[in-house]
Tab-separated table of C-alpha atoms in Angstrom:
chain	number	residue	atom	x	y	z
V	1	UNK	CA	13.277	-20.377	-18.116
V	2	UNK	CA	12.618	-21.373	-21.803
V	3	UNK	CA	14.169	-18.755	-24.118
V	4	UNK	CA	14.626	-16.055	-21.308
V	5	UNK	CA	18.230	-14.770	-21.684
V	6	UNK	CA	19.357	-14.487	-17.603
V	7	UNK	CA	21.388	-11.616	-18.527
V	8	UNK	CA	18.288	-9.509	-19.222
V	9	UNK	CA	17.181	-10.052	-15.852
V	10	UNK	CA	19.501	-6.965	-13.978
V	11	UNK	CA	18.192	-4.690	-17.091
V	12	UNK	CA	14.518	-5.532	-16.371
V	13	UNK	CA	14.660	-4.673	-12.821
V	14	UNK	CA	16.680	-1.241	-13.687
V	15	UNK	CA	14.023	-0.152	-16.436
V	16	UNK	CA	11.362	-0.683	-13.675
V	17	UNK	CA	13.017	1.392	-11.409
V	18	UNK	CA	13.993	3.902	-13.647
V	19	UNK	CA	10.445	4.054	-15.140
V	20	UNK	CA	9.112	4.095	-12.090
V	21	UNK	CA	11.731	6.660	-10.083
V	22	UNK	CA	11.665	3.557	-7.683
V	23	UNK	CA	14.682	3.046	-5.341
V	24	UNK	CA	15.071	-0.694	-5.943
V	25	UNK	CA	17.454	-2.799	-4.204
V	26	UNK	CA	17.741	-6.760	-5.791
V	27	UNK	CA	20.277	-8.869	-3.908
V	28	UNK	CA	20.756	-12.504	-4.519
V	29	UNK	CA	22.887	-13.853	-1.697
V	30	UNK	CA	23.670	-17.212	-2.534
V	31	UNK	CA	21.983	-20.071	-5.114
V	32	UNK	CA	24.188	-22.146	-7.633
V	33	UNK	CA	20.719	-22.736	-9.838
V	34	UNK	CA	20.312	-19.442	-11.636
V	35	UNK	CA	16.793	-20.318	-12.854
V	36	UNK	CA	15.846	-20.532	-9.012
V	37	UNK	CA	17.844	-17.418	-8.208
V	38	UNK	CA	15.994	-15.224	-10.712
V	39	UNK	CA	12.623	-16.598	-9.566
V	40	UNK	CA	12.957	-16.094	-6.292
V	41	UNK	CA	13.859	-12.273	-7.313
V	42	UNK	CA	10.760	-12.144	-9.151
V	43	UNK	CA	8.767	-13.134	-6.323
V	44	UNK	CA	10.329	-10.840	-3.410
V	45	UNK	CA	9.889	-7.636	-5.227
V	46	UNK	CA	6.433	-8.507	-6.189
V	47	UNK	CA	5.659	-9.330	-2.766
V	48	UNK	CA	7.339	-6.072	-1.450
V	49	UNK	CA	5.755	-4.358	-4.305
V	50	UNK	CA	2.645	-5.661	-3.127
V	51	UNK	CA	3.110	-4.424	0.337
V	52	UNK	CA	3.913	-0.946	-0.666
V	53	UNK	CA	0.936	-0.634	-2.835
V	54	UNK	CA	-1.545	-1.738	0.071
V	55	UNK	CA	-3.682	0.558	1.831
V	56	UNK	CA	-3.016	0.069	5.545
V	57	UNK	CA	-6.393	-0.304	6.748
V	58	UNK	CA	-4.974	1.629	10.339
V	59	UNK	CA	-4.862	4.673	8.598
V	60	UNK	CA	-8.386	5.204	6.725
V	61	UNK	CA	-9.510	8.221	5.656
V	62	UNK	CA	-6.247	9.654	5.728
V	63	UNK	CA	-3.909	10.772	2.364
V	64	UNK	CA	-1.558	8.276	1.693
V	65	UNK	CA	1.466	9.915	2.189
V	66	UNK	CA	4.595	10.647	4.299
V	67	UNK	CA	3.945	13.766	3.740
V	68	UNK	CA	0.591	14.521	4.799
V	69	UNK	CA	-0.487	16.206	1.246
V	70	UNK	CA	0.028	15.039	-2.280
């Protein structure tokens, strides 16, 4: 991880979801190599945010909400 200090790691993820009114859940179940454990927490919520950011081509030409209306 270089000079990344691992305690920073729990404060990054609560700025993001505080900036961005996010309801963020980051659970690491298990892992003894904390470099390992913090990348793989990297990569699920980029690949979840991913998934929430995609348009799901099933509903095109609607709004993209839950709603119905922004």
């Amino acid at each position: 991880i270089g000079n990344y200090e691992t305690e920073l790691t729990e404060e990054f993820f609560r700025a993001v979801a505080n900036g961005g009114r996010l309801t963020l859940h980051v659970e690491i179940d298990y892992g003894t190599n904390v470099h390992h454990m913090i990348e793989a927490a990297f990569k699920a919520f980029a690949r979840a945010l991913r998934a929430a950011l995609e348009r799901d081509p099933r509903t095109a030409g609607t709004i993209p909400s839950t709603k119905g209306t922004l």
